[in-house]
Each structure stands twice: as C-alpha cells, then as structure tokens.
Amino acid sequence: MTTTPRPVRRASPRTRRPATPPDPARPLLPATEPVRLLDETGTPLPAHTDYPEPPADVLRELYRRMVVGRRFDVQATALTKQGRLAVYPSSRGQEACQVGAMLAVRDTDWVFPTYRESMALVSRGLDPVEVLTLLRGDWHCGYDPAARRTAPQCTPLATQCVHAAGLAYGEAHQGRDTVALAFIGDGATSEGDFHEGINFAAVFKAPVVYFVQNNRYAISVPLSRQTAAPSLAYKGVGYGVPSEQVDGNDPVAVLAVLTRAVAHARAGNGPFLVEAHTYRMEPHTNADDATRYRDGAEVDAWRDRDPVSRLETYLRARGELDDAAVAAVADEAEAYAAALRERMNAQPTVDPLSLFDHVYAEPTPQLVEQREQVRAELAAEQEGDA
Amino acid sequence: MTTTPRPVRRASPRTRRPATPPDPARPLLPATEPVRLLDETGTPLPAHTDYPEPPADVLRELYRRMVVGRRFDVQATALTKQGRLAVYPSSRGQEACQVGAMLAVRDTDWVFPTYRESMALVSRGLDPVEVLTLLRGDWHCGYDPAARRTAPQCTPLATQCVHAAGLAYGEAHQGRDTVALAFIGDGATSEGDFHEGINFAAVFKAPVVYFVQNNRYAISVPLSRQTAAPSLAYKGVGYGVPSEQVDGNDPVAVLAVLTRAVAHARAGNGPFLVEAHTYRMEPHTNADDATRYRDGAEVDAWRDRDPVSRLETYLRARGELDDAAVAAVADEAEAYAAALRERMNAQPTVDPLSLFDHVYAEPTPQLVEQREQVRAELAAEQEGDA
Amino acid sequence: MATTMAKALNAALADAMADDDRVVVFGEDVGQLGGVFRITDGLQARFGDRRCFDTPLAEAGIVGFAVGLAMSGLRPVVEMQFDAFAYPAFEQIASHVAKLRNRTRGALSVPIVIRVPFAGGIGGVEHHCDSSEAYYAHTPGLKVVTPATVADAYSLLREAIADPDPVVFMEPKKLYFSSADADLPARTEPFGRAVVRRPGRDATLVAYGPAVPVALEAAEAARAEGWDLEVVDVRTIVPFDDETVTASVRRTGRCVVIQEAQGFAGVGAEIAARVQERCFHALHAPVLRVSGLDIPYPAPMLEHTHLPGVDRVLDTVARLQWDDQPDARWLPATQGSAA
Amino acid sequence: MATTMAKALNAALADAMADDDRVVVFGEDVGQLGGVFRITDGLQARFGDRRCFDTPLAEAGIVGFAVGLAMSGLRPVVEMQFDAFAYPAFEQIASHVAKLRNRTRGALSVPIVIRVPFAGGIGGVEHHCDSSEAYYAHTPGLKVVTPATVADAYSLLREAIADPDPVVFMEPKKLYFSSADADLPARTEPFGRAVVRRPGRDATLVAYGPAVPVALEAAEAARAEGWDLEVVDVRTIVPFDDETVTASVRRTGRCVVIQEAQGFAGVGAEIAARVQERCFHALHAPVLRVSGLDIPYPAPMLEHTHLPGVDRVLDTVARLQWDDQPDARWLPATQGSAA
Ligand SMILES: Cc1ncc(C[n+]2csc(CCOP(=O)(O)OP(=O)(O)O)c2C)c(N)n1
Ligand SMILES: Cc1ncc(C[n+]2csc(CCOP(=O)(O)OP(=O)(O)O)c2C)c(N)n1
Ligand SMILES: [Mg+2]
Ligand SMILES: [Mg+2]
C-alpha cells in the first residue's frame, strides 16, 4: 500500500524550527580535505593549526627509515624471484604510512599489522628475517609477538581490529597506558570485523588508533567497489569516533596526524580513526598481475607523488639534509639489504616434529600418537634415502 | 619511540586554507534532532519542509491498524500465559514504527522482519496464526514468504540486512521496482552483518530502506553499551547512505519519514537509513524479567509518549475521528483478538514425517533411510499405545 | 547438597573470579541480567562491572575482544548466548583462538573459555538449539568439553578457566536446571578422562553432554530386556580418552555411540571410527550410532521426534547382533546394489 | 583434448551463464581480474558486469547477498577466495543457506553455489590451505561436492548450478593446474554417485578431492608390494553414495579412508563409521584412516609432513591385518590401560 504525502494546512504555518542545537557530528567528522603539510613537490604548505609539524630530528629519522624501508621492500620482492620467499606483498609507495606510523608509537605500544606491513615492522626494529618468516614459509610468525609487542601479521582481513580493541582495553584495565595501533586496508574496512572492532573500542573507550591505508585497491578491486562514502574516514562518526584523513604520501602530515591520534588515545579519549590516501605502486603481491585491472598512466601519476623524494626535497630545502647525508642513508640501506640477502640465502631448517609442539600447551594423547607415527615415517624415509 | 610535535617556523606563515570545499557529509547526515510532526501530546508542530504530512485517510488507516495491532500484541502475550505460544516478543510502544512502516511500502515490496515484527506483519495483512507459527512452535515460518513478499521473521540478528540488499539488487537487476524494507533493532546494529548489508546496498545502489527501531534495549543491554555515536542514524554517512532520525512514537512523522525514504530508494537513489527513537514497553519477551535491569519510572515516562493515544488526540482534534469511530475501531480490534484466540486454541497437528520433506528438494538416500527408521519408531509407539 | 548445573556453573565462575583477578567474564546480557540462563547471576554485583560486563551485541567482537584481552594477560570467559549465535564468531575461533599458540610457536597463548549453551530439548525456536560441538572438535587447537553432571559442570569449568589453552565449553541447556547432590567446590576427573557412569557387561554406550542422561535411562530400561549396559561419559571430546572407552568396549564387545547432534560427520562418527580401529578383534557387532536426524533442528513440537531418546537407543542396542547374525537392514540393499 | 581443472571450471561457469540468464557470478576479484586462480577469467568481458562482478570485501556479505538474489529468482554462484576466508560467512551458510528451504516448508529455496578453493599442497601461507569440508558436510541442508578430475570439475559444477539446493563446491587448489584429456562439455555421473577410479581386489581406498590422486598413486605403488587396490572417488560427500562404497568394501574386505583434512571428526570418520556399520561381516580388518595431522595447517616448508602421502597410505594398508593378526599398535596401550 502506498501513500502519496501531501502538505496539510495547519493552524499556524511556520517553517522548520529556527534554532538547531549544535551538531554532535561536527567534532567527529574529518576535515573535508586530507591533511597535508607538504605539497606534492615537497614545498611546505601554510601552517596547520591542528597539526604542528614534527621536529626536524624526527623528520630526519623518518627519512632514514623510509629509505631503508624502501630498500628492504625492493630486496624482498627480489627474494621472491630467487625463490627465497614464497610470496611478498610490497608496500612501495606507502613508505610514509608504514614508517610514519612506527614513529608515532612507543616501543611499549602494541602494533597490529597486516601481511602488508613488513616494512613497518622492520622500521619498528624487528629482525627482517623474522618478519619474513611467514612469507618464506618456515613458520607462521617469525618473531615473538609478546616481546616485540607486535601481533602476528594478520591475513584474515580486519580480524585484528577486534584484537586491538581487546588488547588496548586489557592494558588499560591493568593500569598501563599502552596504545594499540591497528593497520587496515581500504578493502578490509568492508568486513564486519572492522565494524565490530572499532565499535567495541569506542564503547569501551579503548586506546586504539585505527589506521586505514587507503591504497585504492583490494587486490584488483578499486575503492569504488568498497564504499559509496565520501571517504573512509567518514565511518568514524557512526561509532562516535573522531576521525581524520591525511595525504598518505606526505610523510610529515602522516606523522603529525598519527602523533595526535596516538596522543588522543593515550589521554583516555578512546579510539581515533585515521585514513591515509595513498597508492599501492606494485601489484598486490609478486604473484599478481596488476596490468589486468589498472593502467600504467594511473601508476605513473602516483609516481609523481612519491613520499620519499617529497620528504627529501623538503628536508634539503630546509637544510636538514645534504648530499652527504643522503648518500650515507643510501649506503646504510644497501648494507641493510645486503645483510638481509645473505641471511636469506641460508636455507632454514625446521624440525618436522616441531609441528606437534605448539598445538596445545601439552600435546594431547592423540597428538603424541601422531607424533610417533611421523617419527617412524621420517625414520623410514631416512632409511630409504640411505 | 615517541615524538613531541612542535610548531615549525615557516617561510610564509598563514592559517589554514580559507576556502573549504562543500562538505560531502552534509547531505547524508541526519538532522540533529529526530523529525517530529506531532508533539508528545498530539499537538501538531510547525510544518516540516522536508516531510509533508500524509493525507488524512491514510492517517485514519494508520490509527485503525495501530489499535488492532496493539490488541493483537496484547492477545499474543496472553496466549503465552495460556501455553498457546512458546514465547512472544511484544512490540508494545512501537506501534507507530510497526504499523507506519507497513503503510509506507507497497504490497509488491519485500519486508525483512525480525522476531519482534509480529505486529507489523499482521498489519501487513498476513494471517496472524501464520505469523505466530514460529512462536507457537509447529514450524519455523508459518507463512509463504514468496507469496507474501515477507522474509521469515529473522532470529540471527542483522543477517537479514544482507538478504535485503541482495533481494533489492536482484529485483532491480530484473527490471522490477521493488523496494526492500529491512527492520533491525538498536542492538543488532553492532553486528558485522548490519555493516556488510548496508555497505553492499550502498555500493550496488540497491533500493533498501534500513529501519532501525531504537527501542533503547537489547534484551537487558542499554543503548550506551551498543554505541558511542551521537545516534545510530549517524552510521549512514560512513556508507554514503543518507539518513534520518525520527521520533518513533510520533506515528505521523514515522510514516512521513519512511514514505520519503521508500520513495528515495524506489527512485534509484540507493539505500536510506532511518532511525526511530522509541521504547520497548514490555520485557524482551514474556520470559524476560525487565525489573532486573530497568526501573519502572523510566517505563512510566515513556507511557506518556504513547503513540496510539497521541495519534488519537491529533485526529480527534482535526475532526478526523470521533467517539463512534474510535469505538468502531476498538470493536474491530476486539473481534480480531477473539478470532485469533479461538483459532489458537486449536492444537495444531504436525506430521513428524514432514521433518524429512524440506531438507533438500529431494531427500538424500541417508534421509530416506532415516525416514524409514522414524516411521518404524512411530509405528512401534502407536502399537505400544494401543 | 542438592544443586543445579546452572548454579554449579555460576559457583565455578564466582570461585574462579575470587581466586584469580585476571578472570573477566563478558558477553551479551551477562551483567545486570546475569545471563538469559542466569549462569552469571550476581557476578557483576559481587565483582564489579570491570570484572563482569555486557558488550555490544556482536559475537565476533566478543571473541576477538577476548583474544586481545588474553594477549594483555587477562583470562577471559565469554558467553555465547546460544549455540547458533556463536557462528558469527567462527572465523575468530577457527583462525585465531585455535591457532594463535601454534602460529607464534607458543609465544602467545590465548587461554579463553568460550561458553556455549547448546543442544535442544527445551522447546526453543529455530537457531536456539543447534548441536555445534563437531565444528569445534574438528578444529585443532581447541579443547572441547561438555559436562553431563552437576559436579562436572563445576569442576570442568574451573579447569577450563585454569587451562593454558582455549576451551570451548559446551553447556547442555536441557540439563541447566536438573539438580543433583554435589558438594561444591567439587573436583572430579581432569580433562582427558572419560568416566564410566554405570558399569555393565553386555555392551558399552558411549555418550557426552545431553546424551548422557539418555544413555543412563536407556541402560536402566535395558535391564528389562536382559541387557546389562555400561555407560561411558566422554566429558572432554578434545582431548579424547581412548583408554577408558576402548577398555570398556574390549570388555563388553559391543558399542553404541550416542549424540544429540545430527549424525553425519559428527563427533559420534569419530568415536565409532576410533573404537572399531582399536577394538576390532573384540567386537561382536559393528559399532552403531544413535544421533539426531540429519535435518535442521526442528520446531519445538517436533523436537521429540528428532532427539535420540531411550527407544531409539534400545532399538539400536537390539541390532548389536546378539545372535551373531549380520544386520538385516543392510542385506537387501546390498544385494540390490551388488546386482 | 587436454585441459586443466581450472579451465574446465571456467568453461562450466561460462556455459551455465550462456544457458541461463539467471546465473550470476560474483565475489572478490572475480571480475576484471578473473579470480586469483583465474577460474572466472573472461566471464565479465563476455557477459558484462551485471552477470559477473566484484563485491565489497566481505564474505558474510557475499553469501547473504546471494541469499537475497536467490530469493529474487536468480542463481548466484559465489567465490570464496580461500577456504579459511569463508569462515566469516559461516553464520549465513549454516543458519540461512542451509536452512531456508526447511524453515519455509519449501516455499523459499536458495539454489546458491558457494565455490571454495580448499586444501593445501601449493605452498600457501597460513589460512590459505584449510580443509573445511567437514564443517559443511555436518550441516544438514547443504550439498557438499568436490571434484578430483577435470571432467568431474566441469560436470559437477554444471550440476551444482542447476541443482535446486545450495551446494558448497570444494575445489582442490592443488589440482587446478593438473591437466587431463576431457571433451568439454563433459557429463559424468550425477550427484550422489561415487565412482570406482581403479578396480582392485585386495582392499578399497576411499578418497575424495585432493586425496584421490594420492590414492591412485598409492594403488599404483602398492602393486610392487603385491597388493591390488581399488580406489573409490566419493565425489559428492553429501549426498553420500553408500551403495558404491559398501559394494566395493564387501568385495575387497578391507578399507582405508583417505582425506587431506585433519582427522578428528572429519568426513573420513563418517565414512569409516558407515563402512564398518554396513560391512562388518565382510571386513577382515578394521577400517583405517589416513588423514592430515590434527594440527593447524602448517607453514609451506612443513606441509609435506602434514599431508597424507603415498607412504602414509601404504603404511596404513600394511596394517590391514593381512596375516589376520590384531594391529600391534593397539595392543601394548590396551594392556597398559586394562591393567
Ligand atoms: C577474510 C579474508 N577474505 C579474503 C582475503 C583474501 N585477500 C587477501 S588481501 C585481499 C585484499 C585486501 O585489500 P586491502 O584491505 O585494501 O589491503 P591491501 O592489500 O590493499 O593492503 C584479499 C581479498 C583475506 N585475506 N581475508
Ligand atoms: C546473532 C545473534 N546473537 C544473539 C542473539 C540473541 N538475542 C536475541 S534478541 C537479542 C537482543 C536484540 O536487541 P535489538 O537488536 O535491540 O532488538 P530488540 O529485541 O530490542 O527488538 C539478542 C541478544 C541472536 N538472536 N542472534
Ligand atoms: Mg588496499
Ligand atoms: Mg532494541
């Protein structure tokens, strides 16, 4: 049954109530444009009242780590060609996000990375061989998450958003001022776990920063298939979570925005949502063929917004970086890559019987039985080989 | 590692860019206050430019169905006491929403109800005995969803939000102008499926109206534990979905807002999100004890905002309703309840062997075997009885 | 002292919370309401709303939040309101809860207890009566436990909370309000031990959770038919106690496995497969199974047809080839198919 | 003509779409990319993006959307990108896809095909190699199908799309690029029929999906040991073909069930339980099982230890009590436990 609404004559026709109360959405919505402190050429933009620029020494460190991070990333892709890595998802083009985020948190904070955050993790100081263990294939997680306060690189998309909420709440519950930083991709924001995670964090005022690297693709699927929202940062208000969008290829802005977001969370104000607009320069992984779904012109356009050269230009212009410093960082990056290459050349050995060690704290009788069976199989194999 | 941001001197210090582009969130955000056309006493408010009032004949029909609906609801609760229903979730207090929604859609539109929408369904014209089948316990769904274009009353919370998106898209795909109306409660908006459903609808521009009856409780859990958002309607913008909030106890406003939302969807503009602020007057179901988690004063306060008497007052004031008409509607409601009572007194019979009929289109050999076993068991039982 | 399983579970939670500050209890309606089955009754009042609290209505959220809390050093005990409403959390359970210890070579453990009121027999409407234990039992890394007695309810839940591994704790809804004498705090056999609830010489009934009382009742009724049946209560599905079960079957030479869940690829299949593997030469008849039908859980008025009751158990015991003749059921079909 | 399983699946989708306008294909990356395994390659180019399209990245969304599309009269075929990434959709699958026909007394049917690339053997990292078929097989209302040959891949997928019931179509990833001669459009045996892939007299190997080539290889290798093994390919786990399997085992008198999935409460347990129930008097040895270990799927470098290979199968065949002596493995344990 349908009804065709029509206006009704009223006793005292007036228009809508004049005085509207203050809009509760305003403090939660992002600025309509991404925050930028540098333009695309690396020239500083007018000072941003909300986001003071990080100090020069921090920016030099940011530069150093981005250069090393990029070199690491290139090396890792090369390792896939040499069969030393099963697969590698590059974050080339996302250096400002990967490294900026790690400079925004403390060593005591927890980080919840996805499979794409290898660069972030080595930038955090994790051993690159341990970071690449998952992708080399000798075990699922190569580092000690508790010791490094870094969750395993997460493959089931968006699931880490909920863990971050729980960890952050649990830390606060125990009187510690830990912040949790959860990485997530544009595509993964479509998953229910993103919704549930940020909502739990908001309801429990858990100190979490949700950091969306919107690199415009989820494998082949463009952003337009993930959302009809003006931008992903607009999701914050629906959870009562303040949000911001930032130019993800502006390293200074990324660091500034995340620093403030982390401070917001640490101060007990609950979660914060940051969306960085960036671009995945490489295919999804080395196994992907990006030419099937996007053209080179688009990639080229983003090449011009390269975050590393942008920061270099800026720091040089400010006199914070000269040729010698740039060369020194480049050398450091080469040395880092060479050391990694060499260590990755060693074929790792994994004891097959270790398969049974960590299913439960103590293996069940069934697993003990299966371990004996495998032990016998291995012994027979060796006999066969001998 | 932490960085303490500090301002940097710049070449040409200026403040933030002056000209900001138009805010893309604005057209999607709800008005900061719920839409109301009647105040709590039933007095009309100043005309609302966005929401013209529905015509008088429709309002009289709304009143009639609300009175019948309420009577049905009371009868259903009574049937639980007589053991004729296993359980009944009352929607008393939500009559404006339950009935208003059904007047906003066409018979050819699809409705996706939850377990709480019994009143809506009988208001849609479904046979009340069929509607109560689920709750009486003779089968899961008593009506033919395809024939009545009404999905089974949904228990797994929020899952129907995704079905509605698919149905609406599928209808449009086949050139039909069907709108899907999906009911959902405040609590269920926390589920991932709400997020995924409304996002799919938005990305595919599927004609769905998501209608949140925010009755302030999910069983015992108050709204404050579901969200930190200013209100649930603020979730729309994060999906690019326009949204509105409405006084859910103002029947005229509910109908006006939903009518416009349905028109928006039917016109090909994609989904629309409506949040109705209302209150569940009864316990969650007859099996619940609401005194454990809320006090009578709160319930009493909402009694003063009763949607039925509000509409009655208004229609009487407008001369659209007089004592005779009110009495006639009351009589109709009584007759409806009496007929229902009588039909529900008959003990339904269900053939146990029908258990095997609708697992697959054709029973598998395994089910055929099991059916024979049950047939034998039943025969033995009968023999035993005889 | 006579008490109910619901009260025993409540006492186990309260005692665990009193003994260990790290234990936190949360879920839907577990706070002020005390849970729809009142298993968490009074915990918020006693321990405060930082130790026992309601969450937003989202099960993946609840389990994932528990994962994070466990990473921070707490010991979360979460309630899924009903069996089928744990399904939204399936990814969190299968891909994280079950695997985190393994994925991190033991560096992270997630000692979470996921309480799942399960199975039927209470006249619940659809989606409120699923038997979902097989999904969890088939997922390595989870322990799966289900009490059938009041004392076990207390003891197994205490052990689950203290256990270093994640435990899916399946509570048979229909037994919540059955009462028995139990001196709480009771401590019964540990995880990994099945228990002979009733000794017998002629055949072994293996059952767990809601099927245990059915097995006991059937064993009682079987006396009239001249059968002396042993009843083994599995208690912990994972880890499974092969020793107790096989010892019993080797003694009796016959075995029927009883579960309430739909039969196909259920836990009963595993038990039947294991028993015949290990007891082949002791068996005088195939291991038979009694289970729910392979159908979606039916509406209340039909559930008694679905549920394996005493008659179905006795019919099956009768087919244990007491005369050493092959089961007639399979003969005609075979001859047909062999032709 | 030699073709691969991937190509056969692609052809089945294309032919189904050409034959029936109602067939729509969607999921993650199935459009322009053609799927990460290229199973949907070219479909969007040929049929347009209303018939083959990408969705937001959300599996419950994909399956729930398919439910709605099916209600509107379409025939959705959805792709879950990998096995473990179907878990977010578990509630939609278990509570709606499997049950809608039943819940509505047949008024609504949801003829959806859920394609799940599953199992390992391809060096995939964690969460990309789960064998999840048992979760679906244990859920009444779903049909569960898994091809092991190129021709079956085509034929079973066509049948799945035409079937009035929802079908979980499990595609063994490691077989995608194995090729065989197959004249497409091929039509093989219908749902509900297992097939004897290799006749033999001494024992029956029952396998499905990725385990079938292992079984065949083992049967070949077993000739050297003097065993003539029959191999039965189950093909459709639900509905299960008792007739073919039991006829084979009655002929051979011995049976080994092979699955790649972790063993506990898996499909192999069901098959073993059924076979011993139905063939008890024909069996010269217990029905044995070969499966993956009861551990989370391991990292690539260890997967060969996990996966049931030819040696594990032959070791198991060797234990089929050819000398009619009880299995020595169980004896010491038993005596220990009986003591
Ligand atoms: C639950 C789940 N579904 C599907 C996948 C397969 N998958 C891996 S990465 C990916 C795309 C993710 O895109 P986005 O979130 O934008 O992150 P990005 O890769 O761009 O960093 C998909 C679909 C997965 N890992 N988990
Ligand atoms: C997935 C799921 N989880 C839990 C439940 C149990 N449950 C039934 S109703 C309900 C509360 C729902 O609250 P709300 O969405 O506000 O709707 P209302 O009952 O107020 O109409 C809960 C938790 C369920 N039905 N489904
Ligand atoms: Mg992306
Ligand atoms: Mg509510």
PDB file of C-alpha atoms in Angstrom, chain C residues 84 87-88 90-91 94-95 98-99 102-103 126-127 130-131 134-135 137-140 237-238 240 243 247 250 261-267 269-270 272-274 276-278 280-281 283-289 294-296 321 324-326 330 334 337, chain D residues 84 87-88 90-91 94-95 98-99 102-103 126-127 130-131 134-135 137-140 237-238 240 243 247 250 261-267 269-270 272-274 276-278 280-281 283-289 294-296 321 324-326 330 334 337:
ATOM      1  CA  ALA C  84      23.857 -20.820  16.606  1.00  0.00           C
ATOM      2  CA  TYR C  87      28.576 -18.811  14.311  1.00  0.00           C
ATOM      3  CA  PRO C  88      29.328 -15.144  13.634  1.00  0.00           C
ATOM      4  CA  PHE C  90      33.539 -18.753  13.730  1.00  0.00           C
ATOM      5  CA  GLU C  91      36.401 -17.057  11.925  1.00  0.00           C
ATOM      6  CA  ALA C  94      38.930 -21.114  13.942  1.00  0.00           C
ATOM      7  CA  SER C  95      41.559 -18.738  12.610  1.00  0.00           C
ATOM      8  CA  ALA C  98      42.530 -22.138  17.854  1.00  0.00           C
ATOM      9  CA  LYS C  99      45.740 -21.185  16.116  1.00  0.00           C
ATOM     10  CA  ASN C 102      50.697 -22.566  17.072  1.00  0.00           C
ATOM     11  CA  ARG C 103      51.213 -19.591  14.789  1.00  0.00           C
ATOM     12  CA  GLU C 126      14.916 -22.165  15.458  1.00  0.00           C
ATOM     13  CA  HIS C 127      18.601 -21.252  15.809  1.00  0.00           C
ATOM     14  CA  ASP C 130      21.980 -26.372  17.450  1.00  0.00           C
ATOM     15  CA  SER C 131      24.480 -29.006  18.466  1.00  0.00           C
ATOM     16  CA  ALA C 134      31.660 -31.122  15.991  1.00  0.00           C
ATOM     17  CA  TYR C 135      32.653 -27.842  14.350  1.00  0.00           C
ATOM     18  CA  ALA C 137      36.115 -30.657  17.818  1.00  0.00           C
ATOM     19  CA  HIS C 138      37.280 -30.759  14.201  1.00  0.00           C
ATOM     20  CA  THR C 139      39.355 -27.599  14.735  1.00  0.00           C
ATOM     21  CA  PRO C 140      42.828 -28.412  16.071  1.00  0.00           C
ATOM     22  CA  ILE C 237      35.676 -34.530  23.478  1.00  0.00           C
ATOM     23  CA  VAL C 238      39.095 -32.990  22.896  1.00  0.00           C
ATOM     24  CA  PHE C 240      39.597 -37.707  23.894  1.00  0.00           C
ATOM     25  CA  GLU C 243      41.917 -45.619  27.027  1.00  0.00           C
ATOM     26  CA  ALA C 247      38.931 -50.666  27.700  1.00  0.00           C
ATOM     27  CA  ARG C 250      37.041 -54.617  24.873  1.00  0.00           C
ATOM     28  CA  ALA C 261      23.690 -33.720  17.163  1.00  0.00           C
ATOM     29  CA  GLN C 262      22.825 -34.612  13.593  1.00  0.00           C
ATOM     30  CA  GLY C 263      24.813 -37.714  12.782  1.00  0.00           C
ATOM     31  CA  PHE C 264      26.704 -37.104   9.568  1.00  0.00           C
ATOM     32  CA  ALA C 265      30.369 -36.320  10.217  1.00  0.00           C
ATOM     33  CA  GLY C 266      29.712 -35.669  13.877  1.00  0.00           C
ATOM     34  CA  VAL C 267      31.695 -36.498  16.964  1.00  0.00           C
ATOM     35  CA  ALA C 269      31.402 -40.788  13.807  1.00  0.00           C
ATOM     36  CA  GLU C 270      34.849 -40.105  15.184  1.00  0.00           C
ATOM     37  CA  ALA C 272      32.767 -45.079  16.208  1.00  0.00           C
ATOM     38  CA  ALA C 273      35.705 -44.934  13.808  1.00  0.00           C
ATOM     39  CA  ARG C 274      38.228 -44.934  16.658  1.00  0.00           C
ATOM     40  CA  GLN C 276      36.411 -50.102  15.603  1.00  0.00           C
ATOM     41  CA  GLU C 277      40.022 -49.244  14.698  1.00  0.00           C
ATOM     42  CA  ARG C 278      41.197 -50.082  18.165  1.00  0.00           C
ATOM     43  CA  PHE C 280      38.216 -54.707  16.010  1.00  0.00           C
ATOM     44  CA  HIS C 281      39.001 -58.138  17.301  1.00  0.00           C
ATOM     45  CA  LEU C 283      33.833 -56.559  18.601  1.00  0.00           C
ATOM     46  CA  HIS C 284      30.932 -58.948  18.151  1.00  0.00           C
ATOM     47  CA  ALA C 285      28.997 -56.407  16.114  1.00  0.00           C
ATOM     48  CA  PRO C 286      29.708 -53.173  14.330  1.00  0.00           C
ATOM     49  CA  VAL C 287      29.844 -50.039  16.419  1.00  0.00           C
ATOM     50  CA  LEU C 288      26.465 -48.431  15.937  1.00  0.00           C
ATOM     51  CA  ARG C 289      25.458 -44.811  16.324  1.00  0.00           C
ATOM     52  CA  ASP C 294      20.358 -35.204   9.543  1.00  0.00           C
ATOM     53  CA  ILE C 295      17.953 -32.275   9.411  1.00  0.00           C
ATOM     54  CA  PRO C 296      17.968 -28.685  10.632  1.00  0.00           C
ATOM     55  CA  GLN C 321      23.794 -58.908  16.534  1.00  0.00           C
ATOM     56  CA  ASP C 324      25.763 -63.201  15.736  1.00  0.00           C
ATOM     57  CA  GLN C 325      23.776 -62.686  12.560  1.00  0.00           C
ATOM     58  CA  PRO C 326      24.553 -59.825  10.138  1.00  0.00           C
ATOM     59  CA  TRP C 330      21.941 -53.782   5.196  1.00  0.00           C
ATOM     60  CA  THR C 334      23.384 -54.712  -0.624  1.00  0.00           C
ATOM     61  CA  SER C 337      23.261 -52.820  -5.262  1.00  0.00           C
TER      62      SER C 337
ATOM     63  CA  ALA D  84      39.577 -20.018   5.679  1.00  0.00           C
ATOM     64  CA  TYR D  87      34.583 -18.621   7.822  1.00  0.00           C
ATOM     65  CA  PRO D  88      33.219 -15.069   8.165  1.00  0.00           C
ATOM     66  CA  PHE D  90      29.679 -19.319   8.434  1.00  0.00           C
ATOM     67  CA  GLU D  91      26.567 -17.957  10.085  1.00  0.00           C
ATOM     68  CA  ALA D  94      24.747 -22.543   8.482  1.00  0.00           C
ATOM     69  CA  SER D  95      21.743 -20.530   9.608  1.00  0.00           C
ATOM     70  CA  ALA D  98      21.394 -24.493   4.702  1.00  0.00           C
ATOM     71  CA  LYS D  99      18.048 -23.929   6.358  1.00  0.00           C
ATOM     72  CA  ASN D 102      13.406 -26.187   5.581  1.00  0.00           C
ATOM     73  CA  ARG D 103      12.377 -23.149   7.573  1.00  0.00           C
ATOM     74  CA  GLU D 126      48.612 -19.765   6.868  1.00  0.00           C
ATOM     75  CA  HIS D 127      44.821 -19.508   6.474  1.00  0.00           C
ATOM     76  CA  ASP D 130      42.367 -25.240   5.330  1.00  0.00           C
ATOM     77  CA  SER D 131      40.332 -28.320   4.573  1.00  0.00           C
ATOM     78  CA  ALA D 134      33.594 -31.353   7.284  1.00  0.00           C
ATOM     79  CA  TYR D 135      32.065 -28.147   8.635  1.00  0.00           C
ATOM     80  CA  ALA D 137      29.132 -31.798   5.463  1.00  0.00           C
ATOM     81  CA  HIS D 138      27.977 -31.757   9.081  1.00  0.00           C
ATOM     82  CA  THR D 139      25.408 -29.055   8.291  1.00  0.00           C
ATOM     83  CA  PRO D 140      22.117 -30.554   7.058  1.00  0.00           C
ATOM     84  CA  ILE D 237      30.241 -36.044   0.169  1.00  0.00           C
ATOM     85  CA  VAL D 238      26.608 -35.065   0.643  1.00  0.00           C
ATOM     86  CA  PHE D 240      26.910 -39.844   0.078  1.00  0.00           C
ATOM     87  CA  GLU D 243      25.995 -48.295  -2.331  1.00  0.00           C
ATOM     88  CA  ALA D 247      29.776 -52.795  -2.581  1.00  0.00           C
ATOM     89  CA  ARG D 250      32.286 -56.092   0.574  1.00  0.00           C
ATOM     90  CA  ALA D 261      41.874 -32.687   6.280  1.00  0.00           C
ATOM     91  CA  GLN D 262      42.874 -33.112   9.889  1.00  0.00           C
ATOM     92  CA  GLY D 263      41.407 -36.404  11.009  1.00  0.00           C
ATOM     93  CA  PHE D 264      39.414 -35.842  14.187  1.00  0.00           C
ATOM     94  CA  ALA D 265      35.675 -35.712  13.495  1.00  0.00           C
ATOM     95  CA  GLY D 266      36.246 -35.305   9.796  1.00  0.00           C
ATOM     96  CA  VAL D 267      34.454 -36.733   6.801  1.00  0.00           C
ATOM     97  CA  ALA D 269      35.439 -40.601  10.330  1.00  0.00           C
ATOM     98  CA  GLU D 270      31.928 -40.632   8.918  1.00  0.00           C
ATOM     99  CA  ALA D 272      34.829 -45.244   8.326  1.00  0.00           C
ATOM    100  CA  ALA D 273      31.895 -45.394  10.717  1.00  0.00           C
ATOM    101  CA  ARG D 274      29.430 -46.062   7.894  1.00  0.00           C
ATOM    102  CA  GLN D 276      32.069 -50.748   9.416  1.00  0.00           C
ATOM    103  CA  GLU D 277      28.381 -50.422  10.257  1.00  0.00           C
ATOM    104  CA  ARG D 278      27.391 -51.766   6.879  1.00  0.00           C
ATOM    105  CA  PHE D 280      31.068 -55.589   9.413  1.00  0.00           C
ATOM    106  CA  HIS D 281      30.897 -59.222   8.436  1.00  0.00           C
ATOM    107  CA  LEU D 283      35.735 -56.918   6.962  1.00  0.00           C
ATOM    108  CA  HIS D 284      38.982 -58.747   7.602  1.00  0.00           C
ATOM    109  CA  ALA D 285      40.440 -55.747   9.385  1.00  0.00           C
ATOM    110  CA  PRO D 286      39.187 -52.529  10.894  1.00  0.00           C
ATOM    111  CA  VAL D 287      38.539 -49.662   8.537  1.00  0.00           C
ATOM    112  CA  LEU D 288      41.610 -47.479   8.846  1.00  0.00           C
ATOM    113  CA  ARG D 289      42.003 -43.803   8.142  1.00  0.00           C
ATOM    114  CA  ASP D 294      45.360 -32.918  13.993  1.00  0.00           C
ATOM    115  CA  ILE D 295      47.243 -29.635  13.854  1.00  0.00           C
ATOM    116  CA  PRO D 296      46.631 -26.232  12.302  1.00  0.00           C
ATOM    117  CA  GLN D 321      45.979 -57.351   9.150  1.00  0.00           C
ATOM    118  CA  ASP D 324      44.773 -61.839  10.331  1.00  0.00           C
ATOM    119  CA  GLN D 325      46.587 -60.722  13.443  1.00  0.00           C
ATOM    120  CA  PRO D 326      45.360 -57.797  15.549  1.00  0.00           C
ATOM    121  CA  TRP D 330      46.865 -51.029  19.935  1.00  0.00           C
ATOM    122  CA  THR D 334      45.496 -51.617  25.760  1.00  0.00           C
ATOM    123  CA  SER D 337      45.222 -49.394  30.227  1.00  0.00           C
TER     124      SER D 337
END
